Short mmCIF file of C-alpha atoms in Angstrom, two decimals:
data_model
loop_
_atom_site.label_atom_id
_atom_site.label_comp_id
_atom_site.label_asym_id
_atom_site.label_seq_id
_atom_site.Cartn_x
_atom_site.Cartn_y
_atom_site.Cartn_z
CA UNK I 585 0.00 0.00 0.00
CA UNK I 586 1.49 3.34 -1.01
CA UNK I 587 0.41 6.81 0.01
CA UNK I 588 1.25 9.93 -1.91
CA UNK I 589 0.94 13.38 -0.35
CA UNK I 590 1.31 16.55 -2.37
CA UNK I 591 1.54 19.95 -0.77
CA UNK I 592 0.65 23.03 -2.76
CA UNK I 593 2.83 25.64 -1.04
CA UNK I 594 0.83 28.59 -2.37
CA UNK I 595 -2.48 27.17 -1.16
CA UNK I 596 -0.96 26.20 2.20
CA UNK I 597 0.47 29.71 2.66
CA UNK I 598 -2.90 31.32 1.82
CA UNK I 599 -4.64 28.98 4.28
CA UNK I 600 -2.26 29.91 7.10
CA UNK I 601 -2.56 33.65 6.45
CA UNK I 602 -6.36 33.79 6.35
CA UNK I 603 -8.04 36.27 8.69
CA UNK I 604 -8.70 34.45 11.94
CA UNK I 605 -6.15 31.78 11.03
CA UNK I 606 -3.22 30.42 12.98
CA UNK I 607 -0.78 33.11 11.88
CA UNK I 608 -3.14 35.97 12.74
CA UNK I 609 -3.93 34.56 16.19
CA UNK I 610 -0.24 34.15 16.99
CA UNK I 611 0.58 37.62 15.66
CA UNK I 612 -2.26 39.10 17.75
CA UNK I 613 -0.95 37.38 20.88
CA UNK I 614 2.58 38.69 20.29
CA UNK I 615 1.39 42.21 19.42
CA UNK I 616 -0.81 42.33 22.53
CA UNK I 617 2.10 41.22 24.71
CA UNK I 618 4.36 43.91 23.21
CA UNK I 619 1.69 46.59 23.71
CA UNK I 620 1.38 45.55 27.38
CA UNK I 621 5.15 45.93 27.80
CA UNK I 622 4.97 49.38 26.15
CA UNK I 623 2.19 50.38 28.58
CA UNK I 624 4.40 49.37 31.50
CA UNK I 625 7.43 51.26 30.17
CA UNK I 626 5.53 54.43 29.19
CA UNK I 627 6.00 57.39 31.54
CA UNK I 628 3.11 58.78 33.55
CA UNK I 629 -0.35 58.16 32.09
CA UNK I 630 0.96 57.81 28.53
CA UNK I 631 0.34 54.06 28.74
CA UNK I 632 -3.42 54.73 28.73
CA UNK I 633 -3.07 56.03 25.15
CA UNK I 634 -1.42 52.87 23.75
CA UNK I 635 -3.53 50.63 21.50
CA UNK I 636 -2.84 47.83 19.02
CA UNK I 637 -4.50 46.10 16.04
CA UNK I 638 -3.74 43.72 13.18
CA UNK I 639 -3.94 44.98 9.61
CA UNK I 640 -3.18 43.75 6.12
CA UNK I 641 0.07 45.26 4.85
CA UNK I 642 1.86 44.99 1.52
CA UNK I 643 3.77 41.88 2.66
CA UNK I 644 0.99 40.21 4.65
CA UNK I 645 -0.46 40.69 8.11
CA UNK I 646 1.14 43.29 10.37
CA UNK I 647 0.76 44.00 14.07
CA UNK I 648 0.51 47.77 14.70
CA UNK I 649 1.01 49.45 18.08
CA UNK I 650 0.11 53.15 18.38
CA UNK I 651 0.37 55.77 21.09
CA UNK I 652 -2.01 58.73 20.59
CA UNK I 653 -0.78 60.87 23.48
CA UNK I 654 -0.06 64.45 22.31
CA UNK I 655 3.45 64.44 23.84
CA UNK I 656 4.58 61.06 22.47
CA UNK I 657 7.00 62.54 19.94
CA UNK I 658 8.66 64.69 22.63
CA UNK I 659 9.12 61.70 24.94
CA UNK I 660 10.49 59.41 22.22
CA UNK I 661 12.92 61.97 20.74
CA UNK I 662 13.60 64.13 23.80
CA UNK I 663 13.72 67.93 23.74
CA UNK I 664 16.45 70.54 23.69
CA UNK I 665 16.62 73.28 26.35
CA UNK I 666 13.97 75.88 25.56
CA UNK I 667 12.09 78.85 26.97
CA UNK I 668 8.41 78.50 27.92
CA UNK I 669 6.25 81.64 27.78
CA UNK I 670 2.56 81.96 28.71
CA UNK I 671 0.13 82.01 25.78
CA UNK I 672 -2.94 83.77 27.19
CA UNK I 673 -2.01 84.84 30.73
CA UNK I 674 0.70 87.23 31.86
CA UNK I 675 2.45 84.66 34.06
CA UNK I 676 2.94 80.91 34.38
CA UNK I 677 1.74 79.24 37.57
CA UNK I 678 3.35 76.08 38.97
CA UNK I 679 4.37 74.49 42.26
CA UNK I 680 7.92 74.24 43.65
CA UNK I 681 8.44 72.43 46.96
CA UNK I 682 4.75 72.79 47.82
CA UNK I 683 4.67 76.57 47.17
CA UNK I 684 2.82 78.22 44.31
CA UNK I 685 5.21 80.23 42.11
CA UNK I 686 4.44 82.67 39.27
CA UNK I 687 6.90 83.51 36.51
CA UNK I 688 6.82 85.37 33.20
CA UNK I 689 9.15 82.84 31.54
CA UNK I 690 10.62 79.46 32.41
CA UNK I 691 13.93 78.12 31.12
CA UNK I 692 13.21 74.43 30.61
CA UNK I 693 16.38 72.28 30.72
CA UNK I 694 15.09 69.84 28.08
CA UNK I 695 14.37 66.14 28.46
CA UNK I 696 16.35 63.03 27.68
CA UNK I 697 14.88 60.75 24.99
CA UNK I 698 12.90 57.78 26.31
CA UNK I 699 12.21 55.43 23.40
CA UNK I 700 9.94 53.10 25.36
CA UNK I 701 8.26 51.84 22.16
CA UNK I 702 11.55 50.47 20.76
CA UNK I 703 12.40 48.92 24.15
CA UNK I 704 8.98 47.23 24.21
CA UNK I 705 9.51 45.92 20.69
CA UNK I 706 12.86 44.39 21.67
CA UNK I 707 11.44 42.91 24.88
CA UNK I 708 8.31 41.54 23.16
CA UNK I 709 10.15 39.33 20.69
#
């Protein structure tokens, strides 16, 4: 008794990459895990703005993680020292050591880059 098995690689690849298939479920699991790591590494409440989804890209399915916080770009790239001036009021109001302080300008020292998204991607592999 002989058995012959033929595999059509194109059909097999299409079957695996179907929406809801094995590849998509595994990609969703890995993308979700990476997004959770990014939420943990994000500073302050920025983690609340992180979301993920699976989409069809030019080379197949892709896991996409986004952060919609307005300051994301400044956190990822850092900022140079700069001067902050009030937009509508005549003075800026903030707290220093529990005291309320008013100032016409503030010399911000800048911030160091914190690329938490890249760190999450490396850790989520």
